[in-house]
PDB file of C-alpha atoms in Angstrom:
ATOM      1  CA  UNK A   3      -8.387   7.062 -32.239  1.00  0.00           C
ATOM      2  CA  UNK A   4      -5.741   8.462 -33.895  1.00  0.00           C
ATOM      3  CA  UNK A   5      -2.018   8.006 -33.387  1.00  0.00           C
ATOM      4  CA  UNK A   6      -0.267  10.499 -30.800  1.00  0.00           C
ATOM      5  CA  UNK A   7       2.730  10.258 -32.431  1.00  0.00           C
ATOM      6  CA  UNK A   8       2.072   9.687 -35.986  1.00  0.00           C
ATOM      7  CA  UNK A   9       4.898   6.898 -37.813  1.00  0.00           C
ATOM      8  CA  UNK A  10       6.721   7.485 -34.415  1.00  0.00           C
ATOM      9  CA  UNK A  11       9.071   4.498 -33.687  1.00  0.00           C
ATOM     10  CA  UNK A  12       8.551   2.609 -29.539  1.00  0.00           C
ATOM     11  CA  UNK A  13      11.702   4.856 -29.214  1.00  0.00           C
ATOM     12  CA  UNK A  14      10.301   7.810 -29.664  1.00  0.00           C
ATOM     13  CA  UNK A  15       7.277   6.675 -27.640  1.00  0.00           C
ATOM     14  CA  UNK A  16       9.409   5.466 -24.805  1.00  0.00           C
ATOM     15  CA  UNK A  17      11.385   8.826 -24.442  1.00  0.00           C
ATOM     16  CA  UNK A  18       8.466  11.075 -24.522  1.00  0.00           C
ATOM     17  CA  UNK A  19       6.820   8.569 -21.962  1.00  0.00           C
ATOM     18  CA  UNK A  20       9.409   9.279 -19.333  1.00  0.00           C
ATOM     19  CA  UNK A  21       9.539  12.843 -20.397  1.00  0.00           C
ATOM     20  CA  UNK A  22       5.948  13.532 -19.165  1.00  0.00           C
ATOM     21  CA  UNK A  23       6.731  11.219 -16.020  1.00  0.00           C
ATOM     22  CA  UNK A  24       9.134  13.157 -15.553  1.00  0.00           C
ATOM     23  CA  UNK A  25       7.053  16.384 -15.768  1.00  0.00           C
ATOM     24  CA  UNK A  26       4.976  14.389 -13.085  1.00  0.00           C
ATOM     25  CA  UNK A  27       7.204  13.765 -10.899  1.00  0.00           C
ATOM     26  CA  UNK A  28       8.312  17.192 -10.581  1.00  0.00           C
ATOM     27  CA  UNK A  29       5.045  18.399 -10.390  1.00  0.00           C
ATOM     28  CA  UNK A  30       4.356  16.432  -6.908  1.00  0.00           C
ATOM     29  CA  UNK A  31       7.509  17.368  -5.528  1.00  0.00           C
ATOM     30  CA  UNK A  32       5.583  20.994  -5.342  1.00  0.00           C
ATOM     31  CA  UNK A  33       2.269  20.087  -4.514  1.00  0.00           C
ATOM     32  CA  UNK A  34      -0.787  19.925  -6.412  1.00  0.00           C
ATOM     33  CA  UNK A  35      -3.021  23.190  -6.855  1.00  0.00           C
ATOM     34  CA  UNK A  36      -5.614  24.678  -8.681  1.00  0.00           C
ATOM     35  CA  UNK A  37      -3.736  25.719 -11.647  1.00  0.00           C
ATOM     36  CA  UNK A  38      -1.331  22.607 -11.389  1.00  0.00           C
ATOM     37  CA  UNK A  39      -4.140  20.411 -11.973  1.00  0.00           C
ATOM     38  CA  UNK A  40      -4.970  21.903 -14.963  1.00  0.00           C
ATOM     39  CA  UNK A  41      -1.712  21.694 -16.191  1.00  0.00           C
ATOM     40  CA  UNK A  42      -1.849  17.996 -15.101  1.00  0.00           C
ATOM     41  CA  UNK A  43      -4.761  16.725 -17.141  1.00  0.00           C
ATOM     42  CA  UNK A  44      -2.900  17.686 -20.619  1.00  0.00           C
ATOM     43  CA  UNK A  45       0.104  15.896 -19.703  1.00  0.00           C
ATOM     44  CA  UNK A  46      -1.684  12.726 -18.810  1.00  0.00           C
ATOM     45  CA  UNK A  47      -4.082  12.341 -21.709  1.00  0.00           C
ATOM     46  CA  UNK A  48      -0.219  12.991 -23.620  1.00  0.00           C
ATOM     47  CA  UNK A  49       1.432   9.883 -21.828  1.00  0.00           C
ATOM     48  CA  UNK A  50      -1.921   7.879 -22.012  1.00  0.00           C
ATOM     49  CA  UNK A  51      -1.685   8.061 -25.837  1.00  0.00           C
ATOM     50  CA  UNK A  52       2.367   7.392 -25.396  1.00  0.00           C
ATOM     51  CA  UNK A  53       1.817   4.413 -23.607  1.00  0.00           C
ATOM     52  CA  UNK A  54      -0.993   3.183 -25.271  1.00  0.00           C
ATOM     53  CA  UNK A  55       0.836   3.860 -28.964  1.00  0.00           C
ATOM     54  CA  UNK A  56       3.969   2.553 -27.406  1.00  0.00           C
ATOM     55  CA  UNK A  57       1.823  -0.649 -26.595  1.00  0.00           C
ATOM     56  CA  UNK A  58       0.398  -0.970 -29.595  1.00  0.00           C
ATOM     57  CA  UNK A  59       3.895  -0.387 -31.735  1.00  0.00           C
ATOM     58  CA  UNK A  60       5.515  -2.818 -29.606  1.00  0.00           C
ATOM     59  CA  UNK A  61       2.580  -5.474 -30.219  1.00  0.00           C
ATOM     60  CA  UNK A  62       2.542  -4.906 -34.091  1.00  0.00           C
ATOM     61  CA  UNK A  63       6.532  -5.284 -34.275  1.00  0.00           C
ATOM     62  CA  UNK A  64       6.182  -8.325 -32.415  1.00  0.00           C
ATOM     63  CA  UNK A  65       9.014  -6.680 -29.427  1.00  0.00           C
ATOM     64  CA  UNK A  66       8.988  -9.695 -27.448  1.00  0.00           C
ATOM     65  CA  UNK A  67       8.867 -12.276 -30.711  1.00  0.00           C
ATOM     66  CA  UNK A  68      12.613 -13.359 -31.299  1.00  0.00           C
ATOM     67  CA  UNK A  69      13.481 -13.226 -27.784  1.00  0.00           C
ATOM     68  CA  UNK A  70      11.025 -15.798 -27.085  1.00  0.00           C
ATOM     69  CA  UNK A  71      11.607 -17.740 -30.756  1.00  0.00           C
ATOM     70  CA  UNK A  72      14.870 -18.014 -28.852  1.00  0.00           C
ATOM     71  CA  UNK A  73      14.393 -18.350 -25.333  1.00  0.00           C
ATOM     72  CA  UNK A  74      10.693 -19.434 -25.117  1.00  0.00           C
ATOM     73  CA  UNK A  75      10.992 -20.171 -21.202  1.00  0.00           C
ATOM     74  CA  UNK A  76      10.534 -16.587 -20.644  1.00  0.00           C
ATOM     75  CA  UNK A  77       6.930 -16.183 -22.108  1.00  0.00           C
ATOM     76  CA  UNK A  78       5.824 -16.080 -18.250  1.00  0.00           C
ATOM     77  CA  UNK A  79       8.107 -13.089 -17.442  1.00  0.00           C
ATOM     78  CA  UNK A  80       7.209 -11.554 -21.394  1.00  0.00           C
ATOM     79  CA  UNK A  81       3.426 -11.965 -20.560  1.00  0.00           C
ATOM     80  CA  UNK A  82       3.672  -9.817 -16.783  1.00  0.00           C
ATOM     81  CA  UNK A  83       5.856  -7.163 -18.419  1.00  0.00           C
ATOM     82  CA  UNK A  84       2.895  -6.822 -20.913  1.00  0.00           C
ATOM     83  CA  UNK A  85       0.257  -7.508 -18.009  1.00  0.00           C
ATOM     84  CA  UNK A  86       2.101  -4.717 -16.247  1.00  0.00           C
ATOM     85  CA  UNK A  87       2.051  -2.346 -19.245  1.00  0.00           C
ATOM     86  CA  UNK A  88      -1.647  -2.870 -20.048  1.00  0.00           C
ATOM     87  CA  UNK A  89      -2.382  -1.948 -15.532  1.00  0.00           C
ATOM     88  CA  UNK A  90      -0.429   0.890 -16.077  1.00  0.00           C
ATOM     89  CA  UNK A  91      -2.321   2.477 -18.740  1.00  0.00           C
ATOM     90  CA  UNK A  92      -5.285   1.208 -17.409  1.00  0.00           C
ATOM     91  CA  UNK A  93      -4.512   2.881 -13.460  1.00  0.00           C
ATOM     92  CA  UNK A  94      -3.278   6.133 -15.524  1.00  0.00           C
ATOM     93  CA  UNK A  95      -6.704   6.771 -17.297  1.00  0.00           C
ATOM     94  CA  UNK A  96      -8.200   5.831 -14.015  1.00  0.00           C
ATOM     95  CA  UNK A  97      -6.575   8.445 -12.145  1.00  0.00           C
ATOM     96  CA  UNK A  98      -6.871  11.045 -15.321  1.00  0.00           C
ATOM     97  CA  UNK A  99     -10.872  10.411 -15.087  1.00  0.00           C
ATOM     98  CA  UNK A 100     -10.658  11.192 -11.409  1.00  0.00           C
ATOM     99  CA  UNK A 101      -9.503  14.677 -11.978  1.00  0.00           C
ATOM    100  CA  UNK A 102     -13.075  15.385 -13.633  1.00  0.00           C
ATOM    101  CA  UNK A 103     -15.068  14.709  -9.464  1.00  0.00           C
ATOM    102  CA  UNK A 104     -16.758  17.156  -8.074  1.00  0.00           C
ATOM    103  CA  UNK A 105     -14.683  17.033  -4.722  1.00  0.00           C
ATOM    104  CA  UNK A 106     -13.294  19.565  -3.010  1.00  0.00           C
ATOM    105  CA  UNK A 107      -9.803  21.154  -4.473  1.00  0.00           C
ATOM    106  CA  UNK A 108      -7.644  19.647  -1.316  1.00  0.00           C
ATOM    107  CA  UNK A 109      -9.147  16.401  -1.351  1.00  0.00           C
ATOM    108  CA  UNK A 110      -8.239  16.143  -4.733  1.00  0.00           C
ATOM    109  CA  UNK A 111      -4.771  17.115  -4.873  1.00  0.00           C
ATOM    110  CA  UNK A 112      -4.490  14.964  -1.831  1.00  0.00           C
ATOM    111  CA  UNK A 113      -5.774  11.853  -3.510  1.00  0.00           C
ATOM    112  CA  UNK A 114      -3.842  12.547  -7.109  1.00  0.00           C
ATOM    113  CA  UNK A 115      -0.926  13.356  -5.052  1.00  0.00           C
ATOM    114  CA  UNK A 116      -0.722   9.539  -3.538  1.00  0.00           C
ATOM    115  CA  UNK A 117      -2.341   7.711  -6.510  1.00  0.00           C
ATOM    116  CA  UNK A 118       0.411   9.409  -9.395  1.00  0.00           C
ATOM    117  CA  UNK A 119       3.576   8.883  -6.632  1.00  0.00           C
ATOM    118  CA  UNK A 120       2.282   5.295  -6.401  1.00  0.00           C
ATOM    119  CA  UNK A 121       1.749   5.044 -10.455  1.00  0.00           C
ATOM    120  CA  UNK A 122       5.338   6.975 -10.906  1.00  0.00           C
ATOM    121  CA  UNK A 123       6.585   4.183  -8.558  1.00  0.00           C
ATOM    122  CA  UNK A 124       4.992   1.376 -10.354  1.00  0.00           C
ATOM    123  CA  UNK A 125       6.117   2.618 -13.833  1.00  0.00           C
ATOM    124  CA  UNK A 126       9.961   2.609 -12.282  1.00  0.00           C
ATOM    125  CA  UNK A 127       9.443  -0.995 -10.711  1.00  0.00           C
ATOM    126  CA  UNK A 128       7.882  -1.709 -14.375  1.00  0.00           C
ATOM    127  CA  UNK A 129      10.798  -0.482 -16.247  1.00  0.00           C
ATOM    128  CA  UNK A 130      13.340  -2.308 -14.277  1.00  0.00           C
ATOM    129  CA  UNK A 131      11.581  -5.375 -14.668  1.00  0.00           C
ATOM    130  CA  UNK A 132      11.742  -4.893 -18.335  1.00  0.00           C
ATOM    131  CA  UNK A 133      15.553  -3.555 -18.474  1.00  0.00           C
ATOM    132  CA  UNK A 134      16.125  -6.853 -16.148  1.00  0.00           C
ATOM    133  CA  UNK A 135      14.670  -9.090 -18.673  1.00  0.00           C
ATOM    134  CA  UNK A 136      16.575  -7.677 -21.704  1.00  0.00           C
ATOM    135  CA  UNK A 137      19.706  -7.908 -19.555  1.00  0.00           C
ATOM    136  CA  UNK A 138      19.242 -11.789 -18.921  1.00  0.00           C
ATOM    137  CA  UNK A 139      18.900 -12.108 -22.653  1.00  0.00           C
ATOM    138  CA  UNK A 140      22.040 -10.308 -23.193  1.00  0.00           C
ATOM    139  CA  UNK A 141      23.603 -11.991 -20.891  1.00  0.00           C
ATOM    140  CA  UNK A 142      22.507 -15.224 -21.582  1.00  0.00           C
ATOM    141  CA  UNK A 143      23.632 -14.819 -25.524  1.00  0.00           C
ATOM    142  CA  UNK A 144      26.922 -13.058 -24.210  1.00  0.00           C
ATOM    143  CA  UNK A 145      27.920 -16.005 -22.389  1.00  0.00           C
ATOM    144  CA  UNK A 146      27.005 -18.786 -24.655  1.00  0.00           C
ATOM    145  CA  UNK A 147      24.060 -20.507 -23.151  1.00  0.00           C
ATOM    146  CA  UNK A 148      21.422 -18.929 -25.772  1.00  0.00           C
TER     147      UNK A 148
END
């Protein structure tokens, strides 16, 4: 497959990720239709390949590496941050597949509707988790103990 975001940086990946979340968001707050749908399956195969390239980006550059050369008693909360990442993308291409049923149109909306706010609200929890992490390690090296 080839790279969404060709010699992009996790940056890059990261702010384009909550771009298009953002793009979902606002797109529930309206309701999902016909032509909103539509406009909904390009945006999701876009943060799919984010994520994913933001995954893999973060796995080649070894992200998590020197934290946990230096504080290697966080490899638990490391390895559900990554757990977490890897569900996400996983629930995400689940619920872009979904759009393809042969349902009726407000059934549909109905059931994207509930499974992206929950996936929106999981990718928030997800994020704080992972600014909380950081934070400890800043924290931790700020005040000496690290």
């Amino acid at each position: 497959m080839q790279s969404v975001l060709v010699g992009s940086q996790p940056q890059q990946c990261t702010t384009l990720t909550w771009l298009l979340v953002g793009d979902i968001r606002e797109m529930l707050q309206d309701h999902l239709d016909d032509e909103a749908i539509r406009w909904l399956k390009p945006i999701l195969d876009s943060l799919i390949g984010a994520m994913c390239e933001q995954s893999e980006l973060h796995s080649r550059a070894g992200l998590y590496d020197d934290l946990l050369g230096t504080f290697p008693h966080l490899i638990t909360r490391v390895a559900g941050i990554e757990a977490e990442q890897n569900e996400l993308c996983r629930s995400l291409r689940e619920l872009r597949n979904g759009i393809e049923r042969d349902i009726p149109l407000q059934r549909l909306a109905a059931e994207l509707e509930e499974g992206l706010g929950d996936w929106v609200n999981c990718m928030i929890r997800h994020s704080r988790r992972e600014a909380v992490l950081l934070q400890d390690v800043w924290y931790t090296e700020i005040g000496g103990e690290g």
